[in-house]
GROMACS .gro file of C-alpha atoms in nm:
model
  408
    1ASP     CA    1   2.151   1.087   1.708
    2VAL     CA    2   2.228   0.866   1.427
    3VAL     CA    3   2.117   0.492   1.418
    4ILE     CA    4   2.276   0.250   1.125
    5ILE     CA    5   2.125  -0.069   1.035
    6ASP     CA    6   2.336  -0.292   0.782
    7GLU     CA    7   2.231  -0.553   0.583
    8ALA     CA    8   1.867  -0.422   0.653
    9SER     CA    9   1.715  -0.584   0.295
   10GLN     CA   10   1.814  -0.919   0.482
   11ALA     CA   11   1.571  -0.858   0.810
   12VAL     CA   12   1.212  -0.875   0.883
   13GLU     CA   13   1.035  -0.590   0.957
   14PRO     CA   14   0.980  -0.666   1.321
   15ALA     CA   15   1.368  -0.710   1.358
   16ALA     CA   16   1.452  -0.357   1.201
   17LEU     CA   17   1.206  -0.204   1.456
   18ILE     CA   18   1.377  -0.318   1.753
   19PRO     CA   19   1.692  -0.056   1.713
   20LEU     CA   20   1.454   0.206   1.633
   21GLN     CA   21   1.406   0.240   2.003
   22TRP     CA   22   1.709   0.400   2.047
   23ILE     CA   23   1.679   0.692   1.805
   24LYS     CA   24   1.608   1.038   1.925
   25PRO     CA   25   1.290   1.246   1.846
   26ASP     CA   26   1.532   1.407   1.615
   27GLY     CA   27   1.770   1.168   1.525
   28VAL     CA   28   1.849   1.003   1.177
   29ILE     CA   29   1.818   0.646   1.040
   30ILE     CA   30   2.037   0.497   0.809
   31MET     CA   31   1.985   0.213   0.650
   32VAL     CA   32   2.248   0.005   0.457
   33GLY     CA   33   2.141  -0.294   0.220
   34ASP     CA   34   2.074  -0.424  -0.131
   35SER     CA   35   1.738  -0.513  -0.201
   36GLN     CA   36   1.864  -0.716  -0.487
   37GLN     CA   37   2.041  -0.971  -0.291
   38LEU     CA   38   1.906  -1.229  -0.055
   39ALA     CA   39   1.564  -1.143   0.136
   40PRO     CA   40   1.486  -1.238   0.495
   41THR     CA   41   1.468  -1.607   0.539
   42VAL     CA   42   1.114  -1.726   0.612
   43ILE     CA   43   1.021  -2.044   0.629
   44SER     CA   44   0.661  -2.061   0.673
   45ARG     CA   45   0.448  -2.044   0.324
   46SER     CA   46   0.162  -1.869   0.484
   47ALA     CA   47   0.416  -1.590   0.631
   48GLN     CA   48   0.542  -1.553   0.302
   49ARG     CA   49   0.202  -1.493   0.129
   50ALA     CA   50   0.146  -1.233   0.415
   51TYR     CA   51   0.462  -1.058   0.310
   52TYR     CA   52   0.627  -1.121   0.641
   53GLY     CA   53   0.927  -1.150   0.426
   54TYR     CA   54   0.895  -0.773   0.314
   55SER     CA   55   1.194  -0.621   0.465
   56LEU     CA   56   1.120  -0.241   0.603
   57PHE     CA   57   1.424  -0.158   0.365
   58GLU     CA   58   1.205  -0.212   0.079
   59ARG     CA   59   0.873  -0.112   0.212
   60LEU     CA   60   1.032   0.258   0.293
   61SER     CA   61   1.192   0.265  -0.063
   62ASP     CA   62   0.863   0.174  -0.208
   63CYS     CA   63   0.697   0.437  -0.008
   64GLY     CA   64   0.907   0.692  -0.206
   65VAL     CA   65   1.165   0.760   0.057
   66PRO     CA   66   1.501   0.901  -0.079
   67THR     CA   67   1.768   0.603  -0.178
   68PHE     CA   68   2.103   0.644  -0.276
   69THR     CA   69   2.254   0.361  -0.488
   70LEU     CA   70   2.627   0.348  -0.484
   71ARG     CA   71   2.730   0.249  -0.860
   72ASP     CA   72   3.094   0.192  -0.831
   73GLN     CA   73   3.201  -0.147  -0.734
   74TYR     CA   74   3.550  -0.264  -0.614
   75ARG     CA   75   3.536  -0.626  -0.584
   76MET     CA   76   3.455  -0.822  -0.935
   77HIS     CA   77   3.669  -0.828  -1.264
   78PRO     CA   78   3.461  -0.620  -1.502
   79GLU     CA   79   3.366  -0.931  -1.714
   80ILE     CA   80   3.237  -1.079  -1.400
   81VAL     CA   81   2.987  -0.750  -1.328
   82LYS     CA   82   2.841  -0.704  -1.663
   83PHE     CA   83   2.547  -0.988  -1.625
   84PRO     CA   84   2.450  -0.879  -1.273
   85SER     CA   85   2.456  -0.517  -1.373
   86GLU     CA   86   2.254  -0.538  -1.691
   87ARG     CA   87   2.015  -0.783  -1.512
   88PHE     CA   88   1.967  -0.666  -1.166
   89TYR     CA   89   2.070  -0.329  -1.154
   90ARG     CA   90   1.975  -0.155  -1.459
   91GLY     CA   91   2.307  -0.130  -1.618
   92ILE     CA   92   2.441   0.144  -1.369
   93LEU     CA   93   2.707  -0.042  -1.204
   94ARG     CA   94   3.092   0.043  -1.263
   95SER     CA   95   3.406  -0.103  -1.198
   96GLY     CA   96   3.638   0.159  -0.948
   97ALA     CA   97   3.993   0.158  -0.896
   98GLY     CA   98   4.134  -0.149  -0.806
   99ALA     CA   99   3.870  -0.377  -0.991
  100LEU     CA  100   3.973  -0.276  -1.323
  101TYR     CA  101   4.110  -0.511  -1.602
  102GLU     CA  102   4.455  -0.464  -1.515
  103ASP     CA  103   4.379  -0.504  -1.158
  104ARG     CA  104   4.239  -0.834  -1.196
  105VAL     CA  105   4.433  -1.040  -1.369
  106ALA     CA  106   4.484  -1.382  -1.211
  107PRO     CA  107   4.773  -1.676  -1.296
  108TRP     CA  108   4.492  -1.907  -1.452
  109HIS     CA  109   4.386  -1.666  -1.676
  110SER     CA  110   4.630  -1.734  -1.973
  111PHE     CA  111   4.494  -2.058  -1.983
  112SER     CA  112   4.180  -2.161  -2.228
  113ASN     CA  113   3.842  -2.149  -2.097
  114CYS     CA  114   3.988  -2.004  -1.758
  115GLY     CA  115   3.883  -1.674  -1.809
  116PRO     CA  116   3.721  -1.414  -1.538
  117TYR     CA  117   3.366  -1.541  -1.622
  118GLN     CA  118   3.272  -1.916  -1.762
  119PHE     CA  119   2.965  -2.101  -1.804
  120PHE     CA  120   3.039  -2.473  -1.858
  121ASN     CA  121   2.745  -2.732  -1.972
  122VAL     CA  122   2.796  -3.029  -1.778
  123LYS     CA  123   2.517  -3.273  -1.852
  124GLY     CA  124   2.488  -3.489  -1.501
  125GLN     CA  125   2.222  -3.627  -1.333
  126MET     CA  126   2.129  -3.535  -0.990
  127ASN     CA  127   2.010  -3.760  -0.693
  128GLN     CA  128   1.801  -3.709  -0.377
  129ASP     CA  129   1.875  -3.768  -0.056
  130ARG     CA  130   2.230  -3.947  -0.150
  131TYR     CA  131   2.363  -3.977   0.216
  132GLU     CA  132   2.043  -4.108   0.340
  133THR     CA  133   1.944  -3.874   0.598
  134GLY     CA  134   1.611  -3.814   0.559
  135SER     CA  135   1.632  -3.470   0.376
  136CYS     CA  136   1.499  -3.335   0.039
  137SER     CA  137   1.842  -3.205  -0.049
  138PHE     CA  138   2.026  -3.262  -0.406
  139SER     CA  139   2.349  -3.373  -0.540
  140ASN     CA  140   2.492  -3.414  -0.863
  141SER     CA  141   2.800  -3.630  -0.908
  142ALA     CA  142   2.924  -3.496  -1.229
  143GLU     CA  143   2.899  -3.141  -1.135
  144ALA     CA  144   3.093  -3.210  -0.829
  145GLU     CA  145   3.358  -3.414  -0.986
  146PHE     CA  146   3.410  -3.108  -1.276
  147ALA     CA  147   3.409  -2.868  -1.006
  148SER     CA  148   3.705  -3.060  -0.828
  149TYR     CA  149   3.870  -3.004  -1.184
  150CYS     CA  150   3.818  -2.660  -1.186
  151TYR     CA  151   3.951  -2.647  -0.834
  152LYS     CA  152   4.283  -2.818  -0.920
  153LYS     CA  153   4.320  -2.599  -1.243
  154ILE     CA  154   4.321  -2.293  -0.996
  155ALA     CA  155   4.526  -2.424  -0.751
  156VAL     CA  156   4.801  -2.562  -0.974
  157SER     CA  157   4.842  -2.218  -1.162
  158ALA     CA  158   4.846  -2.062  -0.795
  159GLN     CA  159   5.093  -2.289  -0.698
  160LEU     CA  160   5.322  -2.201  -1.004
  161ARG     CA  161   5.315  -1.831  -0.938
  162LYS     CA  162   5.326  -1.859  -0.596
  163SER     CA  163   5.026  -1.640  -0.529
  164GLU     CA  164   4.811  -1.764  -0.262
  165VAL     CA  165   4.440  -1.727  -0.346
  166LYS     CA  166   4.100  -1.817  -0.173
  167VAL     CA  167   3.847  -2.037  -0.364
  168GLY     CA  168   3.494  -2.055  -0.284
  169ILE     CA  169   3.308  -2.384  -0.404
  170ILE     CA  170   2.922  -2.268  -0.348
  171THR     CA  171   2.595  -2.416  -0.424
  172PRO     CA  172   2.202  -2.416  -0.352
  173TYR     CA  173   2.221  -2.783  -0.163
  174LEU     CA  174   2.361  -2.932   0.134
  175ASP     CA  175   2.395  -3.252  -0.008
  176GLN     CA  176   2.597  -3.099  -0.310
  177VAL     CA  177   2.832  -2.922  -0.030
  178ARG     CA  178   2.919  -3.266   0.090
  179ARG     CA  179   2.961  -3.419  -0.274
  180LEU     CA  180   3.198  -3.156  -0.375
  181ARG     CA  181   3.396  -3.248  -0.042
  182ASP     CA  182   3.382  -3.597  -0.155
  183PHE     CA  183   3.583  -3.505  -0.507
  184VAL     CA  184   3.816  -3.205  -0.362
  185GLU     CA  185   3.965  -3.344  -0.061
  186PRO     CA  186   4.110  -3.631  -0.205
  187LEU     CA  187   4.316  -3.401  -0.419
  188LEU     CA  188   4.424  -3.203  -0.158
  189LYS     CA  189   4.543  -3.556   0.026
  190LYS     CA  190   4.720  -3.641  -0.285
  191ASP     CA  191   4.909  -3.266  -0.312
  192VAL     CA  192   4.910  -3.092   0.050
  193GLU     CA  193   5.053  -2.820  -0.129
  194LEU     CA  194   4.719  -2.721  -0.341
  195ARG     CA  195   4.569  -2.630  -0.006
  196THR     CA  196   4.837  -2.414   0.108
  197TRP     CA  197   4.819  -2.206  -0.210
  198ALA     CA  198   4.454  -2.226  -0.292
  199HIS     CA  199   4.241  -2.227   0.025
  200VAL     CA  200   3.894  -2.355  -0.022
  201THR     CA  201   3.580  -2.312   0.120
  202TYR     CA  202   3.246  -2.502   0.065
  203GLY     CA  203   2.911  -2.376   0.134
  204THR     CA  204   2.583  -2.276   0.041
  205VAL     CA  205   2.482  -1.957  -0.158
  206ASP     CA  206   2.314  -1.810   0.172
  207GLN     CA  207   2.614  -1.908   0.371
  208ALA     CA  208   2.838  -1.734   0.112
  209GLN     CA  209   2.605  -1.429   0.159
  210GLY     CA  210   2.869  -1.123   0.257
  211GLN     CA  211   3.169  -1.316   0.181
  212GLU     CA  212   3.421  -1.257  -0.107
  213PHE     CA  213   3.668  -1.481  -0.250
  214ASP     CA  214   3.955  -1.438  -0.528
  215ALA     CA  215   3.788  -1.750  -0.750
  216VAL     CA  216   3.419  -1.872  -0.712
  217ILE     CA  217   3.288  -2.208  -0.838
  218ILE     CA  218   2.921  -2.223  -0.851
  219SER     CA  219   2.751  -2.600  -0.905
  220CYS     CA  220   2.373  -2.584  -0.982
  221VAL     CA  221   2.290  -2.936  -0.930
  222ARG     CA  222   1.971  -2.937  -1.131
  223ALA     CA  223   1.920  -3.188  -1.383
  224TYR     CA  224   1.724  -3.491  -1.482
  225PRO     CA  225   1.654  -3.736  -1.174
  226GLU     CA  226   1.909  -4.013  -1.143
  227GLY     CA  227   1.856  -4.324  -1.335
  228ASP     CA  228   1.609  -4.176  -1.561
  229LYS     CA  229   1.755  -4.229  -1.909
  230SER     CA  230   1.440  -4.083  -2.109
  231ALA     CA  231   1.537  -3.753  -2.025
  232PRO     CA  232   1.164  -3.593  -2.001
  233ASP     CA  233   1.127  -3.236  -2.130
  234PRO     CA  234   0.812  -3.121  -1.937
  235PRO     CA  235   0.773  -2.703  -2.004
  236ASN     CA  236   0.774  -2.625  -1.612
  237THR     CA  237   1.041  -2.805  -1.441
  238ASP     CA  238   1.129  -2.692  -1.120
  239ILE     CA  239   1.486  -2.618  -1.057
  240GLY     CA  240   1.392  -2.498  -0.683
  241PHE     CA  241   1.635  -2.258  -0.523
  242LEU     CA  242   1.757  -2.155  -0.880
  243ARG     CA  243   1.446  -1.976  -0.946
  244ASP     CA  244   1.502  -1.693  -0.699
  245GLU     CA  245   1.697  -1.413  -0.887
  246ARG     CA  246   1.842  -1.273  -0.568
  247ARG     CA  247   2.027  -1.594  -0.493
  248LEU     CA  248   2.160  -1.625  -0.798
  249ASN     CA  249   2.275  -1.249  -0.798
  250VAL     CA  250   2.455  -1.304  -0.478
  251ALA     CA  251   2.630  -1.634  -0.602
  252LEU     CA  252   2.731  -1.448  -0.924
  253THR     CA  253   2.878  -1.159  -0.736
  254ARG     CA  254   3.119  -1.327  -0.500
  255GLY     CA  255   3.421  -1.357  -0.698
  256ARG     CA  256   3.714  -1.123  -0.750
  257TYR     CA  257   3.922  -1.239  -1.021
  258SER     CA  258   3.678  -1.531  -1.152
  259THR     CA  259   3.305  -1.669  -1.118
  260TRP     CA  260   3.255  -2.021  -1.305
  261ILE     CA  261   2.928  -2.140  -1.323
  262VAL     CA  262   2.885  -2.529  -1.342
  263GLY     CA  263   2.526  -2.663  -1.479
  264TYR     CA  264   2.308  -2.838  -1.708
  265ALA     CA  265   2.181  -2.545  -1.929
  266GLU     CA  266   1.898  -2.771  -2.093
  267VAL     CA  267   1.760  -2.801  -1.777
  268LEU     CA  268   1.849  -2.438  -1.650
  269LYS     CA  269   1.740  -2.233  -1.947
  270ARG     CA  270   1.348  -2.296  -1.865
  271GLU     CA  271   1.352  -2.031  -1.620
  272ALA     CA  272   1.360  -1.673  -1.788
  273VAL     CA  273   1.687  -1.533  -1.582
  274TRP     CA  274   1.873  -1.860  -1.653
  275LEU     CA  275   1.826  -1.857  -2.028
  276ASP     CA  276   1.923  -1.465  -2.028
  277LEU     CA  277   2.246  -1.589  -1.837
  278ILE     CA  278   2.302  -1.867  -2.051
  279GLU     CA  279   2.237  -1.663  -2.418
  280ASP     CA  280   2.482  -1.391  -2.230
  281ALA     CA  281   2.771  -1.655  -2.207
  282LYS     CA  282   2.697  -1.745  -2.576
  283THR     CA  283   2.709  -1.417  -2.681
  284ARG     CA  284   3.030  -1.330  -2.536
  285HIS     CA  285   3.172  -1.670  -2.603
  286VAL     CA  286   3.244  -1.805  -2.249
  287PHE     CA  287   2.977  -2.121  -2.276
  288VAL     CA  288   3.159  -2.419  -2.306
  289GLU     CA  289   2.990  -2.719  -2.384
  290HIS     CA  290   3.202  -3.029  -2.241
  291VAL     CA  291   3.161  -3.302  -2.486
  292LYS     CA  292   3.063  -3.676  -2.328
  293GLN     CA  293   3.335  -3.902  -2.192
  294ALA     CA  294   3.604  -3.619  -2.266
  295PRO     CA  295   3.885  -3.617  -1.988
  296TYR     CA  296   3.810  -3.315  -1.770
  297ASP     CA  297   4.147  -3.193  -1.794
  298GLU     CA  298   4.124  -3.157  -2.168
  299VAL     CA  299   3.853  -2.892  -2.102
  300PHE     CA  300   4.124  -2.620  -2.024
  301THR     CA  301   4.395  -2.743  -2.265
  302ALA     CA  302   4.223  -2.847  -2.593
  303VAL     CA  303   4.034  -2.551  -2.716
  304PRO     CA  304   4.239  -2.286  -2.914
  305VAL     CA  305   4.310  -1.944  -2.787
  306SER     CA  306   4.121  -1.695  -3.046
  307GLU     CA  307   4.339  -1.394  -3.156
  308THR     CA  308   4.044  -1.169  -3.066
  309SER     CA  309   4.083  -1.010  -2.741
  310SER     CA  310   3.788  -0.958  -2.518
  311ARG     CA  311   3.696  -0.575  -2.483
  312GLY     CA  312   3.588  -0.413  -2.154
  313VAL     CA  313   3.333  -0.149  -2.122
  314ASP     CA  314   3.598   0.097  -2.195
  315GLY     CA  315   3.695  -0.031  -2.537
  316ARG     CA  316   4.016  -0.136  -2.432
  317ALA     CA  317   4.174  -0.492  -2.537
  318HIS     CA  318   4.182  -0.729  -2.225
  319PRO     CA  319   4.471  -0.985  -2.380
  320THR     CA  320   4.383  -1.230  -2.076
  321VAL     CA  321   4.080  -1.301  -2.162
  322ARG     CA  322   4.028  -1.684  -2.379
  323HIS     CA  323   3.771  -1.739  -2.617
  324PRO     CA  324   3.654  -2.078  -2.574
  325GLY     CA  325   3.451  -2.327  -2.818
  326ALA     CA  326   3.302  -2.677  -2.828
  327ILE     CA  327   3.562  -2.890  -2.634
  328ILE     CA  328   3.780  -3.116  -2.869
  329GLN     CA  329   3.935  -3.437  -2.775
  330THR     CA  330   4.325  -3.455  -2.838
  331LYS     CA  331   4.491  -3.681  -2.631
  332ASN     CA  332   4.464  -3.936  -2.370
  333ASP     CA  333   4.169  -4.053  -2.548
  334PRO     CA  334   4.156  -4.433  -2.605
  335ARG     CA  335   3.924  -4.418  -2.921
  336ARG     CA  336   4.179  -4.199  -3.085
  337LYS     CA  337   4.443  -4.419  -2.982
  338SER     CA  338   4.289  -4.707  -3.133
  339LYS     CA  339   4.213  -4.504  -3.469
  340SER     CA  340   4.557  -4.393  -3.469
  341GLU     CA  341   4.689  -4.751  -3.407
  342ALA     CA  342   4.467  -4.876  -3.694
  343LEU     CA  343   4.561  -4.619  -3.966
  344ALA     CA  344   4.950  -4.695  -3.861
  345LYS     CA  345   4.879  -5.068  -3.903
  346ARG     CA  346   4.690  -4.979  -4.256
  347VAL     CA  347   4.984  -4.775  -4.399
  348VAL     CA  348   5.254  -5.057  -4.301
  349ASP     CA  349   5.046  -5.320  -4.488
  350GLU     CA  350   4.987  -5.107  -4.789
  351LEU     CA  351   5.382  -5.049  -4.799
  352ALA     CA  352   5.449  -5.438  -4.750
  353MET     CA  353   5.198  -5.542  -5.031
  354LEU     CA  354   5.397  -5.265  -5.270
  355ASP     CA  355   5.736  -5.389  -5.195
  356ASP     CA  356   5.589  -5.695  -5.344
  357GLU     CA  357   5.498  -5.576  -5.671
  358PRO     CA  358   5.733  -5.654  -5.989
  359SER     CA  359   5.780  -5.357  -6.132
  360PRO     CA  360   5.829  -4.983  -6.034
  361ARG     CA  361   5.620  -4.892  -6.343
  362ALA     CA  362   5.286  -4.972  -6.194
  363SER     CA  363   5.167  -4.612  -6.141
  364PRO     CA  364   4.776  -4.665  -6.116
  365SER     CA  365   4.865  -4.872  -5.796
  366VAL     CA  366   5.068  -4.584  -5.655
  367LYS     CA  367   4.764  -4.361  -5.751
  368THR     CA  368   4.561  -4.590  -5.583
  369VAL     CA  369   4.743  -4.603  -5.268
  370ALA     CA  370   4.791  -4.238  -5.240
  371ARG     CA  371   4.419  -4.185  -5.276
  372ARG     CA  372   4.360  -4.426  -5.002
  373SER     CA  373   4.689  -4.340  -4.772
  374PRO     CA  374   4.864  -4.024  -4.836
  375VAL     CA  375   5.161  -4.147  -4.626
  376ALA     CA  376   5.192  -4.497  -4.811
  377GLY     CA  377   5.146  -4.256  -5.116
  378CYS     CA  378   5.408  -4.038  -5.074
  379ALA     CA  379   5.664  -4.304  -4.961
  380GLN     CA  380   5.609  -4.514  -5.270
  381GLN     CA  381   5.639  -4.224  -5.491
  382LYS     CA  382   5.960  -4.154  -5.350
  383LYS     CA  383   6.084  -4.533  -5.406
  384GLN     CA  384   5.977  -4.512  -5.772
  385GLY     CA  385   6.184  -4.171  -5.825
  386GLN     CA  386   6.452  -4.314  -5.669
  387ASN     CA  387   6.433  -4.652  -5.884
  388GLN     CA  388   6.391  -4.421  -6.228
  389ARG     CA  389   6.706  -4.215  -6.130
  390VAL     CA  390   6.913  -4.587  -6.107
  391ALA     CA  391   6.777  -4.688  -6.454
  392ALA     CA  392   6.866  -4.377  -6.570
  393ALA     CA  393   7.219  -4.356  -6.480
  394LYS     CA  394   7.287  -4.722  -6.598
  395LYS     CA  395   7.155  -4.619  -6.944
  396ALA     CA  396   7.418  -4.314  -6.953
  397ALA     CA  397   7.679  -4.531  -6.851
  398ALA     CA  398   7.607  -4.773  -7.131
  399SER     CA  399   7.611  -4.522  -7.395
  400CYS     CA  400   7.966  -4.365  -7.289
  401VAL     CA  401   8.136  -4.701  -7.391
  402PRO     CA  402   8.491  -4.587  -7.596
  403ALA     CA  403   8.575  -4.618  -7.949
  404ASP     CA  404   8.795  -4.888  -7.925
  405GLU     CA  405   8.603  -5.104  -7.712
  406LEU     CA  406   8.302  -5.097  -7.956
  407SER     CA  407   8.537  -5.173  -8.245
  408ASP     CA  408   8.633  -5.519  -8.072
   0.00000   0.00000   0.00000
């Protein structure tokens, strides 16, 4: 009487026709799918040009067969669903019960740059066939290393709160899946508790279709080729799989509490959909510019939290969303350490030079030192004030000599 075909938008038309042989003449066919997500997988380019990847689900929709769109989503944090809703679903998606701001608060949301939705601009370089398997796949070590720090931040936060979470680290390329393992697995071997509290799954975007995770880290991979220092800027640079808007939609909508994107904005923004995504991230203050040579762990500690809370579609403030800016070096930076040591040495030398001066009345030198070094200047002024008070006390004592002593 009724035939239900699930994931109908991901099946080629001949595959969708097979179950129709079971339907009765007066039966009902129900197709469930999302034409804005992954299309049928068709390897042959000739078949693609012949519309073999055009599903029966899409064909019937385009022919005017009534369709019903489920507008309420119950998976993603409202901050995650904003861009996919506006870009792929004409802004009609709404967050239902259980997926509101107060329902999707994670342990790591209280840290800077650890909000529900983030874009990290990591300027790495990509390498083709790193593992010499003869494939055309790409990898990006800088993004893989940064993604491992993202995972560690989530895992440590979950461990402190004793809250088990599922983390998905996904990418369009198989070589990058392997590269991500190269960086994440050593962290897990060093601290086995991390795996206990943050179960990690690696995979491609296609493998993640139909799955969901508490946190998703997306490694985009595409960048300038490794070894190319000139960083050419051709107007039509190919970004491969990332050009597919459906595949991007799948990647963005896997996370429940957080979706973090790690990519090279300069390369990605040449494609219209990625340009819109990057501009949207900047407008919402979730675009994080990673400073070259900055320690990766500084990304999650160095940026001050804005007093302005993010507001959801209902207008209510969400205090756990942090507004990041440019990453600033603070500690653990050898450049800053050398500057501090040089400043301290200069202050000590200036104080030693002042101690050798014959008179404390040399006010010009004090002004000069204060102008060059506020620390040395303040110290010398304090010393000069003490000397002046001692001199005044001696003078006062001399003026109070008894009368009989004066007569002698």
